[in-house]
C-alpha cells in the first residue's frame, strides 16, 4: 500500500536551526520539533537565496521616494529588485511543491508577515511586511501563513494546523483533477469545520459553488479554497465551535442515542462555552456516540480531527 504523504510546510530556515541569520546564528523553534514527525518541512532563507553571505550586514525596509526598499544601510546597497525576483521564483517553486502552509520568522525585513519595521527618515514604524512574505502571500492567498511567534499561542497553533490539514486534503483531491461533484463533496466534508470557525462560511462557500457551476472546476476549486482559507483565518471563538458541536449532535441517529443522552452532551457544550468544561469533554462524548451508532460521519471527523491527533497541536482548552 502506498504510504500517505505528509503535509509539506515551508519554514524560514533559521527556525529549523539552520545557521543562516545575519549573525551566523539560528533561532530554532521548539514547537516545530514536536510536530516534525507529522509534517515535511521545506527550509527557505530569502537572504541566503539572493546570495547574501552568512554572517552578513543587516538589512532593513526603508521608505524612500514613495516606495519601500530593502536596503543594507552600511553600504547603501539596494536589494529590493533581487529580492522581488527571487521571491516570485521561490513562490512558484513552493506552489509546485504543493505546500500546505508556510511558517515565517517574525520581524524580519525579508520573512516577517506583519508589523515589520519600516524606516521613515531614520524613524522606525511597525507597519511593513518582509519582501518575500509580501510576494508569497500576494501570489498564494490560499496557502495558510503564520509567524512563529503566533505558534506560542495554543489556540492559534491549532487553528493554523487545522488550516494546513484542509489545504493538504485539497491538494490530495487536486491530484485526481477537480470535478463539480468532487468539489461539492469536499465542501460537504468540511462544513462543520468551517462552521466552527465562521458560522457564515458554509453558506457563502455553497453559494460560490452553485453560482459558478459553469466555470472550469479547477479554477472554481482554487477560488473555493482561497475563500475557505480566508474564513478559517480567524480568532477561534467558543460560541462558534459550540454551534458546530450542536449541529453534529443533531446528526446522531435517534434510534441509538436517547434524548436524555443528547441533553447531557448539550450541557457539556454549555459548560465548554461558559469555560467550566474543557472542549475535550463534549468532543469525546460525541465521538463515542458516533462510534456507538456505527456511523462514519466525515464532516464530524474533519471537525474532531482536522489534523493528526498525535501531533500535539491540539489546544487544551
Ligand atoms: S528570517 Fe528569513 S531571511 Fe532571515 S535568516 Fe531567517 S530565513 Fe533567512
PDB file of C-alpha atoms and ligand atoms in Angstrom:
ATOM      1  CA  UNK A   1       0.000   0.000   0.000  1.00  0.00           C
ATOM      2  CA  UNK A   2       1.273   3.465  -0.902  1.00  0.00           C
ATOM      3  CA  UNK A   3       2.179   5.493   2.182  1.00  0.00           C
ATOM      4  CA  UNK A   4       0.132   8.655   2.737  1.00  0.00           C
ATOM      5  CA  UNK A   5       2.178  11.786   2.137  1.00  0.00           C
ATOM      6  CA  UNK A   6       2.712  14.218   4.968  1.00  0.00           C
ATOM      7  CA  UNK A   7       1.653  17.846   4.520  1.00  0.00           C
ATOM      8  CA  UNK A   8       4.573  19.950   3.265  1.00  0.00           C
ATOM      9  CA  UNK A   9       5.246  23.188   5.101  1.00  0.00           C
ATOM     10  CA  UNK A  10       7.799  25.799   4.032  1.00  0.00           C
ATOM     11  CA  UNK A  11       9.624  27.257   7.030  1.00  0.00           C
ATOM     12  CA  UNK A  12      12.102  30.107   7.464  1.00  0.00           C
ATOM     13  CA  UNK A  13      15.337  28.109   7.634  1.00  0.00           C
ATOM     14  CA  UNK A  14      16.616  29.831  10.785  1.00  0.00           C
ATOM     15  CA  UNK A  15      13.564  28.486  12.682  1.00  0.00           C
ATOM     16  CA  UNK A  16      14.662  24.969  11.772  1.00  0.00           C
ATOM     17  CA  UNK A  17      18.071  25.513  13.368  1.00  0.00           C
ATOM     18  CA  UNK A  18      19.988  26.351  10.179  1.00  0.00           C
ATOM     19  CA  UNK A  19      22.728  28.896  10.868  1.00  0.00           C
ATOM     20  CA  UNK A  20      21.624  31.405   8.267  1.00  0.00           C
ATOM     21  CA  UNK A  21      20.872  34.529  10.304  1.00  0.00           C
ATOM     22  CA  UNK A  22      22.808  37.758   9.706  1.00  0.00           C
ATOM     23  CA  UNK A  23      24.953  36.973  12.763  1.00  0.00           C
ATOM     24  CA  UNK A  24      25.632  33.379  11.737  1.00  0.00           C
ATOM     25  CA  UNK A  25      23.182  32.031  14.315  1.00  0.00           C
ATOM     26  CA  UNK A  26      19.729  30.471  14.206  1.00  0.00           C
ATOM     27  CA  UNK A  27      16.519  30.658  16.232  1.00  0.00           C
ATOM     28  CA  UNK A  28      15.392  27.056  16.421  1.00  0.00           C
ATOM     29  CA  UNK A  29      11.724  26.795  17.345  1.00  0.00           C
ATOM     30  CA  UNK A  30      10.925  24.029  19.850  1.00  0.00           C
ATOM     31  CA  UNK A  31       7.268  23.669  18.794  1.00  0.00           C
ATOM     32  CA  UNK A  32       8.329  22.796  15.272  1.00  0.00           C
ATOM     33  CA  UNK A  33      10.380  19.926  16.666  1.00  0.00           C
ATOM     34  CA  UNK A  34       7.330  18.499  18.434  1.00  0.00           C
ATOM     35  CA  UNK A  35       5.220  18.458  15.262  1.00  0.00           C
ATOM     36  CA  UNK A  36       8.053  17.484  12.902  1.00  0.00           C
ATOM     37  CA  UNK A  37       7.001  13.815  12.603  1.00  0.00           C
ATOM     38  CA  UNK A  38       3.639  14.913  11.187  1.00  0.00           C
ATOM     39  CA  UNK A  39       4.892  17.318   8.526  1.00  0.00           C
ATOM     40  CA  UNK A  40       7.578  17.542   5.877  1.00  0.00           C
ATOM     41  CA  UNK A  41       9.430  20.836   6.151  1.00  0.00           C
ATOM     42  CA  UNK A  42      10.998  22.766   3.280  1.00  0.00           C
ATOM     43  CA  UNK A  43      13.561  25.268   4.580  1.00  0.00           C
ATOM     44  CA  UNK A  44      13.795  28.632   2.844  1.00  0.00           C
ATOM     45  CA  UNK A  45      16.072  31.594   3.516  1.00  0.00           C
ATOM     46  CA  UNK A  46      15.427  34.526   1.178  1.00  0.00           C
ATOM     47  CA  UNK A  47      18.575  36.434   2.171  1.00  0.00           C
ATOM     48  CA  UNK A  48      20.842  33.466   1.540  1.00  0.00           C
ATOM     49  CA  UNK A  49      18.722  32.793  -1.570  1.00  0.00           C
ATOM     50  CA  UNK A  50      19.690  36.108  -3.166  1.00  0.00           C
ATOM     51  CA  UNK A  51      23.367  35.436  -2.472  1.00  0.00           C
ATOM     52  CA  UNK A  52      23.968  37.366   0.745  1.00  0.00           C
ATOM     53  CA  UNK A  53      26.565  35.557   2.812  1.00  0.00           C
ATOM     54  CA  UNK A  54      26.396  34.403   6.411  1.00  0.00           C
ATOM     55  CA  UNK A  55      27.276  36.290   8.566  1.00  0.00           C
ATOM     56  CA  UNK A  56      26.289  39.494   6.747  1.00  0.00           C
ATOM     57  CA  UNK A  57      25.463  43.130   7.499  1.00  0.00           C
ATOM     58  CA  UNK A  58      21.839  43.707   8.491  1.00  0.00           C
ATOM     59  CA  UNK A  59      19.281  44.976   6.011  1.00  0.00           C
ATOM     60  CA  UNK A  60      16.120  46.977   6.662  1.00  0.00           C
ATOM     61  CA  UNK A  61      12.980  48.272   4.972  1.00  0.00           C
ATOM     62  CA  UNK A  62      13.327  51.951   4.168  1.00  0.00           C
ATOM     63  CA  UNK A  63      10.566  54.226   2.858  1.00  0.00           C
ATOM     64  CA  UNK A  64      12.031  56.380   0.113  1.00  0.00           C
ATOM     65  CA  UNK A  65      10.547  58.072  -2.986  1.00  0.00           C
ATOM     66  CA  UNK A  66       7.035  56.833  -2.113  1.00  0.00           C
ATOM     67  CA  UNK A  67       8.270  53.211  -2.196  1.00  0.00           C
ATOM     68  CA  UNK A  68       9.617  50.690   0.269  1.00  0.00           C
ATOM     69  CA  UNK A  69      13.159  49.485  -0.418  1.00  0.00           C
ATOM     70  CA  UNK A  70      15.183  46.668   1.088  1.00  0.00           C
ATOM     71  CA  UNK A  71      18.497  48.282   1.858  1.00  0.00           C
ATOM     72  CA  UNK A  72      21.760  47.435   3.580  1.00  0.00           C
ATOM     73  CA  UNK A  73      22.369  50.728   5.455  1.00  0.00           C
ATOM     74  CA  UNK A  74      26.108  50.094   5.882  1.00  0.00           C
ATOM     75  CA  UNK A  75      26.895  50.062   2.144  1.00  0.00           C
ATOM     76  CA  UNK A  76      23.688  51.569   0.780  1.00  0.00           C
ATOM     77  CA  UNK A  77      23.145  48.520  -1.466  1.00  0.00           C
ATOM     78  CA  UNK A  78      19.510  48.224  -2.575  1.00  0.00           C
ATOM     79  CA  UNK A  79      18.388  44.556  -2.636  1.00  0.00           C
ATOM     80  CA  UNK A  80      14.736  45.244  -3.488  1.00  0.00           C
ATOM     81  CA  UNK A  81      14.760  44.065  -7.079  1.00  0.00           C
ATOM     82  CA  UNK A  82      16.868  40.962  -6.392  1.00  0.00           C
ATOM     83  CA  UNK A  83      14.570  40.017  -3.538  1.00  0.00           C
ATOM     84  CA  UNK A  84      11.389  40.603  -5.540  1.00  0.00           C
ATOM     85  CA  UNK A  85      12.676  38.447  -8.416  1.00  0.00           C
ATOM     86  CA  UNK A  86      13.866  35.647  -6.156  1.00  0.00           C
ATOM     87  CA  UNK A  87      10.618  35.741  -4.169  1.00  0.00           C
ATOM     88  CA  UNK A  88       8.482  35.327  -7.290  1.00  0.00           C
ATOM     89  CA  UNK A  89      10.557  32.356  -8.457  1.00  0.00           C
ATOM     90  CA  UNK A  90      10.580  30.778  -5.000  1.00  0.00           C
ATOM     91  CA  UNK A  91       6.807  31.274  -4.572  1.00  0.00           C
ATOM     92  CA  UNK A  92       6.299  29.494  -7.856  1.00  0.00           C
ATOM     93  CA  UNK A  93       8.617  26.667  -6.772  1.00  0.00           C
ATOM     94  CA  UNK A  94       6.834  26.257  -3.430  1.00  0.00           C
ATOM     95  CA  UNK A  95       3.445  26.095  -5.103  1.00  0.00           C
ATOM     96  CA  UNK A  96       4.727  23.382  -7.423  1.00  0.00           C
ATOM     97  CA  UNK A  97       5.866  21.529  -4.302  1.00  0.00           C
ATOM     98  CA  UNK A  98       2.202  21.704  -3.178  1.00  0.00           C
ATOM     99  CA  UNK A  99       2.934  23.154   0.207  1.00  0.00           C
ATOM    100  CA  UNK A 100       0.024  23.243   2.644  1.00  0.00           C
ATOM    101  CA  UNK A 101       1.371  26.049   4.824  1.00  0.00           C
ATOM    102  CA  UNK A 102       4.252  28.402   5.479  1.00  0.00           C
ATOM    103  CA  UNK A 103       5.808  29.426   8.809  1.00  0.00           C
ATOM    104  CA  UNK A 104       7.824  32.627   8.743  1.00  0.00           C
ATOM    105  CA  UNK A 105      10.212  34.389  11.109  1.00  0.00           C
ATOM    106  CA  UNK A 106       8.666  37.479  12.639  1.00  0.00           C
ATOM    107  CA  UNK A 107      10.199  40.973  12.454  1.00  0.00           C
ATOM    108  CA  UNK A 108      12.476  40.078   9.525  1.00  0.00           C
ATOM    109  CA  UNK A 109      12.584  42.570   6.602  1.00  0.00           C
ATOM    110  CA  UNK A 110      12.522  39.505   4.319  1.00  0.00           C
ATOM    111  CA  UNK A 111      10.302  36.973   6.135  1.00  0.00           C
ATOM    112  CA  UNK A 112       8.110  38.934   8.599  1.00  0.00           C
ATOM    113  CA  UNK A 113       4.387  38.763   7.843  1.00  0.00           C
ATOM    114  CA  UNK A 114       3.205  41.826   9.736  1.00  0.00           C
ATOM    115  CA  UNK A 115       4.346  44.764  11.859  1.00  0.00           C
ATOM    116  CA  UNK A 116       7.862  44.729  10.397  1.00  0.00           C
ATOM    117  CA  UNK A 117       9.797  47.969  10.969  1.00  0.00           C
ATOM    118  CA  UNK A 118       9.818  50.396   8.065  1.00  0.00           C
ATOM    119  CA  UNK A 119      12.194  53.340   8.480  1.00  0.00           C
ATOM    120  CA  UNK A 120      10.974  56.836   7.605  1.00  0.00           C
ATOM    121  CA  UNK A 121      13.869  59.317   7.739  1.00  0.00           C
ATOM    122  CA  UNK A 122      15.587  57.052  10.270  1.00  0.00           C
ATOM    123  CA  UNK A 123      12.500  56.554  12.433  1.00  0.00           C
ATOM    124  CA  UNK A 124      11.015  53.026  12.503  1.00  0.00           C
ATOM    125  CA  UNK A 125       7.291  52.358  12.237  1.00  0.00           C
ATOM    126  CA  UNK A 126       5.958  48.821  12.740  1.00  0.00           C
ATOM    127  CA  UNK A 127       3.791  48.789   9.645  1.00  0.00           C
ATOM    128  CA  UNK A 128       5.501  46.652   6.995  1.00  0.00           C
ATOM    129  CA  UNK A 129       5.819  43.139   5.635  1.00  0.00           C
ATOM    130  CA  UNK A 130       9.030  41.377   4.719  1.00  0.00           C
ATOM    131  CA  UNK A 131       9.558  41.415   0.957  1.00  0.00           C
ATOM    132  CA  UNK A 132       9.430  37.641   0.498  1.00  0.00           C
ATOM    133  CA  UNK A 133       6.386  37.330   2.800  1.00  0.00           C
ATOM    134  CA  UNK A 134       4.589  40.071   0.873  1.00  0.00           C
ATOM    135  CA  UNK A 135       5.266  38.474  -2.520  1.00  0.00           C
ATOM    136  CA  UNK A 136       4.403  34.931  -1.409  1.00  0.00           C
ATOM    137  CA  UNK A 137       1.131  35.825   0.319  1.00  0.00           C
ATOM    138  CA  UNK A 138       0.013  38.082  -2.559  1.00  0.00           C
ATOM    139  CA  UNK A 139       0.590  35.340  -5.099  1.00  0.00           C
ATOM    140  CA  UNK A 140      -0.782  32.496  -2.950  1.00  0.00           C
ATOM    141  CA  UNK A 141      -3.519  33.796  -0.621  1.00  0.00           C
ATOM    142  CA  UNK A 142      -4.930  30.255  -0.329  1.00  0.00           C
ATOM    143  CA  UNK A 143      -1.852  28.878   1.494  1.00  0.00           C
ATOM    144  CA  UNK A 144      -2.067  29.277   5.304  1.00  0.00           C
ATOM    145  CA  UNK A 145       0.739  31.527   6.550  1.00  0.00           C
ATOM    146  CA  UNK A 146       1.765  32.299  10.123  1.00  0.00           C
ATOM    147  CA  UNK A 147       4.668  33.783  12.060  1.00  0.00           C
ATOM    148  CA  UNK A 148       6.419  31.553  14.548  1.00  0.00           C
ATOM    149  CA  UNK A 149       5.524  33.882  17.437  1.00  0.00           C
ATOM    150  CA  UNK A 150       1.836  33.081  16.960  1.00  0.00           C
ATOM    151  CA  UNK A 151       2.549  29.354  17.337  1.00  0.00           C
ATOM    152  CA  UNK A 152       3.243  30.038  21.013  1.00  0.00           C
ATOM    153  CA  UNK A 153      -0.489  30.645  21.411  1.00  0.00           C
ATOM    154  CA  UNK A 154      -2.054  27.159  21.674  1.00  0.00           C
ATOM    155  CA  UNK A 155      -5.346  28.166  20.016  1.00  0.00           C
ATOM    156  CA  UNK A 156      -3.636  29.909  17.091  1.00  0.00           C
ATOM    157  CA  UNK A 157      -1.267  26.980  16.650  1.00  0.00           C
ATOM    158  CA  UNK A 158      -4.157  24.521  16.497  1.00  0.00           C
ATOM    159  CA  UNK A 159      -6.099  26.662  14.055  1.00  0.00           C
ATOM    160  CA  UNK A 160      -3.079  27.038  11.787  1.00  0.00           C
ATOM    161  CA  UNK A 161      -2.651  23.253  11.613  1.00  0.00           C
ATOM    162  CA  UNK A 162      -6.409  22.785  11.059  1.00  0.00           C
ATOM    163  CA  UNK A 163      -5.990  25.035   8.014  1.00  0.00           C
ATOM    164  CA  UNK A 164      -2.918  23.065   6.941  1.00  0.00           C
ATOM    165  CA  UNK A 165      -4.923  19.823   7.186  1.00  0.00           C
ATOM    166  CA  UNK A 166      -7.650  21.284   4.981  1.00  0.00           C
ATOM    167  CA  UNK A 167      -5.122  22.526   2.421  1.00  0.00           C
ATOM    168  CA  UNK A 168      -3.415  19.130   2.394  1.00  0.00           C
ATOM    169  CA  UNK A 169      -6.700  17.342   1.658  1.00  0.00           C
ATOM    170  CA  UNK A 170      -7.385  19.886  -1.099  1.00  0.00           C
ATOM    171  CA  UNK A 171      -4.020  19.032  -2.715  1.00  0.00           C
ATOM    172  CA  UNK A 172      -4.827  15.299  -2.468  1.00  0.00           C
ATOM    173  CA  UNK A 173      -8.093  15.855  -4.379  1.00  0.00           C
ATOM    174  CA  UNK A 174      -6.351  18.223  -6.766  1.00  0.00           C
ATOM    175  CA  UNK A 175      -4.076  15.365  -7.889  1.00  0.00           C
ATOM    176  CA  UNK A 176      -7.098  13.499  -9.211  1.00  0.00           C
ATOM    177  CA  UNK A 177      -8.364  16.591 -11.073  1.00  0.00           C
ATOM    178  CA  UNK A 178     -11.395  18.510  -9.815  1.00  0.00           C
ATOM    179  CA  UNK A 179     -14.951  17.950 -10.979  1.00  0.00           C
ATOM    180  CA  UNK A 180     -18.002  19.837  -9.788  1.00  0.00           C
ATOM    181  CA  UNK A 181     -19.073  16.691  -7.898  1.00  0.00           C
ATOM    182  CA  UNK A 182     -15.715  16.299  -6.125  1.00  0.00           C
ATOM    183  CA  UNK A 183     -15.754  19.965  -5.096  1.00  0.00           C
ATOM    184  CA  UNK A 184     -19.295  19.616  -3.711  1.00  0.00           C
ATOM    185  CA  UNK A 185     -18.170  16.540  -1.797  1.00  0.00           C
ATOM    186  CA  UNK A 186     -15.111  18.392  -0.403  1.00  0.00           C
ATOM    187  CA  UNK A 187     -17.422  21.194   0.715  1.00  0.00           C
ATOM    188  CA  UNK A 188     -19.857  18.802   2.427  1.00  0.00           C
ATOM    189  CA  UNK A 189     -16.986  17.147   4.274  1.00  0.00           C
ATOM    190  CA  UNK A 190     -15.694  20.450   5.638  1.00  0.00           C
ATOM    191  CA  UNK A 191     -18.961  22.171   6.529  1.00  0.00           C
ATOM    192  CA  UNK A 192     -18.759  21.510  10.272  1.00  0.00           C
ATOM    193  CA  UNK A 193     -15.117  22.551  10.482  1.00  0.00           C
ATOM    194  CA  UNK A 194     -15.874  25.741   8.542  1.00  0.00           C
ATOM    195  CA  UNK A 195     -18.880  26.471  10.727  1.00  0.00           C
ATOM    196  CA  UNK A 196     -16.753  26.060  13.857  1.00  0.00           C
ATOM    197  CA  UNK A 197     -14.584  28.979  12.681  1.00  0.00           C
ATOM    198  CA  UNK A 198     -17.031  31.178  10.827  1.00  0.00           C
ATOM    199  CA  UNK A 199     -20.795  30.413  11.022  1.00  0.00           C
ATOM    200  CA  UNK A 200     -21.486  32.066   7.652  1.00  0.00           C
ATOM    201  CA  UNK A 201     -18.754  30.180   5.795  1.00  0.00           C
ATOM    202  CA  UNK A 202     -20.716  27.027   4.766  1.00  0.00           C
ATOM    203  CA  UNK A 203     -23.480  29.081   3.122  1.00  0.00           C
ATOM    204  CA  UNK A 204     -21.054  31.537   1.473  1.00  0.00           C
ATOM    205  CA  UNK A 205     -18.973  28.706   0.004  1.00  0.00           C
ATOM    206  CA  UNK A 206     -22.079  26.788  -1.059  1.00  0.00           C
ATOM    207  CA  UNK A 207     -23.224  29.898  -2.960  1.00  0.00           C
ATOM    208  CA  UNK A 208     -19.813  30.222  -4.599  1.00  0.00           C
ATOM    209  CA  UNK A 209     -20.125  26.689  -5.967  1.00  0.00           C
ATOM    210  CA  UNK A 210     -23.716  26.984  -7.158  1.00  0.00           C
ATOM    211  CA  UNK A 211     -23.341  30.470  -8.676  1.00  0.00           C
ATOM    212  CA  UNK A 212     -20.262  29.440 -10.676  1.00  0.00           C
ATOM    213  CA  UNK A 213     -21.086  25.852 -11.563  1.00  0.00           C
ATOM    214  CA  UNK A 214     -20.464  26.636 -15.263  1.00  0.00           C
ATOM    215  CA  UNK A 215     -16.858  27.670 -14.525  1.00  0.00           C
ATOM    216  CA  UNK A 216     -13.947  25.274 -15.103  1.00  0.00           C
ATOM    217  CA  UNK A 217     -13.865  23.047 -11.953  1.00  0.00           C
ATOM    218  CA  UNK A 218     -10.110  23.544 -11.499  1.00  0.00           C
ATOM    219  CA  UNK A 219     -10.490  27.321 -11.371  1.00  0.00           C
ATOM    220  CA  UNK A 220     -13.566  27.063  -9.154  1.00  0.00           C
ATOM    221  CA  UNK A 221     -11.720  24.742  -6.745  1.00  0.00           C
ATOM    222  CA  UNK A 222      -8.950  27.331  -6.409  1.00  0.00           C
ATOM    223  CA  UNK A 223     -11.465  30.106  -5.730  1.00  0.00           C
ATOM    224  CA  UNK A 224     -13.184  27.815  -3.250  1.00  0.00           C
ATOM    225  CA  UNK A 225     -10.070  27.042  -1.189  1.00  0.00           C
ATOM    226  CA  UNK A 226      -8.978  30.694  -1.242  1.00  0.00           C
ATOM    227  CA  UNK A 227     -12.317  31.797   0.219  1.00  0.00           C
ATOM    228  CA  UNK A 228     -12.454  28.827   2.615  1.00  0.00           C
ATOM    229  CA  UNK A 229      -8.983  29.622   3.965  1.00  0.00           C
ATOM    230  CA  UNK A 230      -9.884  33.271   4.467  1.00  0.00           C
ATOM    231  CA  UNK A 231     -12.910  32.177   6.557  1.00  0.00           C
ATOM    232  CA  UNK A 232     -10.657  29.821   8.548  1.00  0.00           C
ATOM    233  CA  UNK A 233      -8.108  32.577   9.168  1.00  0.00           C
ATOM    234  CA  UNK A 234      -9.821  33.923  12.237  1.00  0.00           C
ATOM    235  CA  UNK A 235      -9.713  34.022  16.013  1.00  0.00           C
ATOM    236  CA  UNK A 236     -11.421  30.803  17.117  1.00  0.00           C
ATOM    237  CA  UNK A 237     -14.445  31.524  19.316  1.00  0.00           C
ATOM    238  CA  UNK A 238     -16.037  29.039  21.713  1.00  0.00           C
ATOM    239  CA  UNK A 239     -19.571  30.007  20.687  1.00  0.00           C
ATOM    240  CA  UNK A 240     -18.798  29.143  17.045  1.00  0.00           C
ATOM    241  CA  UNK A 241     -17.173  25.823  17.964  1.00  0.00           C
ATOM    242  CA  UNK A 242     -20.205  25.108  20.183  1.00  0.00           C
ATOM    243  CA  UNK A 243     -22.555  25.813  17.245  1.00  0.00           C
ATOM    244  CA  UNK A 244     -20.750  23.207  15.139  1.00  0.00           C
ATOM    245  CA  UNK A 245     -20.785  20.692  18.018  1.00  0.00           C
ATOM    246  CA  UNK A 246     -24.553  21.127  18.437  1.00  0.00           C
ATOM    247  CA  UNK A 247     -25.056  20.593  14.731  1.00  0.00           C
ATOM    248  CA  UNK A 248     -23.009  17.373  14.966  1.00  0.00           C
ATOM    249  CA  UNK A 249     -25.219  16.167  17.825  1.00  0.00           C
ATOM    250  CA  UNK A 250     -28.184  16.761  15.530  1.00  0.00           C
ATOM    251  CA  UNK A 251     -26.701  14.274  13.075  1.00  0.00           C
ATOM    252  CA  UNK A 252     -26.693  11.419  15.596  1.00  0.00           C
ATOM    253  CA  UNK A 253     -29.379   8.834  14.850  1.00  0.00           C
ATOM    254  CA  UNK A 254     -32.346   8.961  17.239  1.00  0.00           C
ATOM    255  CA  UNK A 255     -32.549   5.173  17.191  1.00  0.00           C
ATOM    256  CA  UNK A 256     -29.255   4.718  19.031  1.00  0.00           C
ATOM    257  CA  UNK A 257     -28.846   7.918  21.075  1.00  0.00           C
ATOM    258  CA  UNK A 258     -31.612   8.754  23.533  1.00  0.00           C
ATOM    259  CA  UNK A 259     -32.940  12.242  24.162  1.00  0.00           C
ATOM    260  CA  UNK A 260     -31.528  12.090  27.685  1.00  0.00           C
ATOM    261  CA  UNK A 261     -28.037  11.313  26.371  1.00  0.00           C
ATOM    262  CA  UNK A 262     -28.284  14.238  23.949  1.00  0.00           C
ATOM    263  CA  UNK A 263     -29.281  16.575  26.750  1.00  0.00           C
ATOM    264  CA  UNK A 264     -26.205  15.515  28.660  1.00  0.00           C
ATOM    265  CA  UNK A 265     -23.967  16.393  25.694  1.00  0.00           C
ATOM    266  CA  UNK A 266     -25.654  19.783  25.333  1.00  0.00           C
ATOM    267  CA  UNK A 267     -24.920  20.517  28.969  1.00  0.00           C
ATOM    268  CA  UNK A 268     -21.240  19.633  28.355  1.00  0.00           C
ATOM    269  CA  UNK A 269     -21.276  22.043  25.413  1.00  0.00           C
ATOM    270  CA  UNK A 270     -22.857  24.729  27.636  1.00  0.00           C
ATOM    271  CA  UNK A 271     -20.047  24.120  30.129  1.00  0.00           C
ATOM    272  CA  UNK A 272     -17.448  24.494  27.400  1.00  0.00           C
ATOM    273  CA  UNK A 273     -18.941  27.831  26.261  1.00  0.00           C
ATOM    274  CA  UNK A 274     -19.066  29.046  29.883  1.00  0.00           C
ATOM    275  CA  UNK A 275     -15.440  27.992  30.395  1.00  0.00           C
ATOM    276  CA  UNK A 276     -16.279  25.455  33.122  1.00  0.00           C
ATOM    277  CA  UNK A 277     -15.645  22.338  30.995  1.00  0.00           C
ATOM    278  CA  UNK A 278     -12.727  21.584  28.662  1.00  0.00           C
ATOM    279  CA  UNK A 279     -13.558  21.290  24.969  1.00  0.00           C
ATOM    280  CA  UNK A 280     -12.425  17.672  25.078  1.00  0.00           C
ATOM    281  CA  UNK A 281     -15.411  16.752  27.276  1.00  0.00           C
ATOM    282  CA  UNK A 282     -18.163  17.256  24.635  1.00  0.00           C
ATOM    283  CA  UNK A 283     -15.761  16.202  21.850  1.00  0.00           C
ATOM    284  CA  UNK A 284     -15.031  12.843  23.469  1.00  0.00           C
ATOM    285  CA  UNK A 285     -18.682  12.158  24.268  1.00  0.00           C
ATOM    286  CA  UNK A 286     -19.877  12.979  20.739  1.00  0.00           C
ATOM    287  CA  UNK A 287     -17.083  10.876  19.216  1.00  0.00           C
ATOM    288  CA  UNK A 288     -18.165   7.967  21.406  1.00  0.00           C
ATOM    289  CA  UNK A 289     -21.779   8.433  20.319  1.00  0.00           C
ATOM    290  CA  UNK A 290     -20.829   8.271  16.652  1.00  0.00           C
ATOM    291  CA  UNK A 291     -18.877   5.089  17.414  1.00  0.00           C
ATOM    292  CA  UNK A 292     -21.821   3.523  19.267  1.00  0.00           C
ATOM    293  CA  UNK A 293     -24.052   4.418  16.318  1.00  0.00           C
ATOM    294  CA  UNK A 294     -21.502   2.823  13.962  1.00  0.00           C
ATOM    295  CA  UNK A 295     -21.914   5.918  11.838  1.00  0.00           C
ATOM    296  CA  UNK A 296     -18.927   7.215   9.905  1.00  0.00           C
ATOM    297  CA  UNK A 297     -19.791  10.866   9.620  1.00  0.00           C
ATOM    298  CA  UNK A 298     -16.987  12.511   7.625  1.00  0.00           C
ATOM    299  CA  UNK A 299     -17.868  16.147   8.497  1.00  0.00           C
ATOM    300  CA  UNK A 300     -17.643  15.151  12.163  1.00  0.00           C
ATOM    301  CA  UNK A 301     -14.241  13.515  11.569  1.00  0.00           C
ATOM    302  CA  UNK A 302     -12.961  16.728   9.965  1.00  0.00           C
ATOM    303  CA  UNK A 303     -14.129  18.742  12.976  1.00  0.00           C
ATOM    304  CA  UNK A 304     -12.960  16.211  15.574  1.00  0.00           C
ATOM    305  CA  UNK A 305      -9.568  15.658  13.975  1.00  0.00           C
ATOM    306  CA  UNK A 306      -8.695  18.397  11.446  1.00  0.00           C
ATOM    307  CA  UNK A 307      -5.000  17.467  11.767  1.00  0.00           C
ATOM    308  CA  UNK A 308      -3.174  14.348  13.004  1.00  0.00           C
ATOM    309  CA  UNK A 309      -4.401  13.713  16.568  1.00  0.00           C
ATOM    310  CA  UNK A 310      -0.989  12.544  17.840  1.00  0.00           C
ATOM    311  CA  UNK A 311       0.754  15.717  16.646  1.00  0.00           C
ATOM    312  CA  UNK A 312       0.396  17.629  19.908  1.00  0.00           C
ATOM    313  CA  UNK A 313      -1.078  20.666  18.143  1.00  0.00           C
ATOM    314  CA  UNK A 314      -4.438  20.466  19.915  1.00  0.00           C
ATOM    315  CA  UNK A 315      -5.044  23.184  22.448  1.00  0.00           C
ATOM    316  CA  UNK A 316      -6.024  22.007  25.923  1.00  0.00           C
ATOM    317  CA  UNK A 317      -8.982  24.353  26.251  1.00  0.00           C
TER     318      UNK A 317
HETATM  319  S1  LIG B   1      14.477  35.450   8.960  1.00  0.00           S
HETATM  320 FE1  LIG B   1      14.337  34.698   6.867  1.00  0.00          FE
HETATM  321  S2  LIG B   1      15.959  35.767   5.767  1.00  0.00           S
HETATM  322 FE2  LIG B   1      16.389  35.992   7.946  1.00  0.00          FE
HETATM  323  S3  LIG B   1      17.752  34.285   8.421  1.00  0.00           S
HETATM  324 FE3  LIG B   1      15.687  33.584   8.851  1.00  0.00          FE
HETATM  325  S4  LIG B   1      15.081  32.581   6.975  1.00  0.00           S
HETATM  326 FE4  LIG B   1      16.834  33.844   6.450  1.00  0.00          FE
END
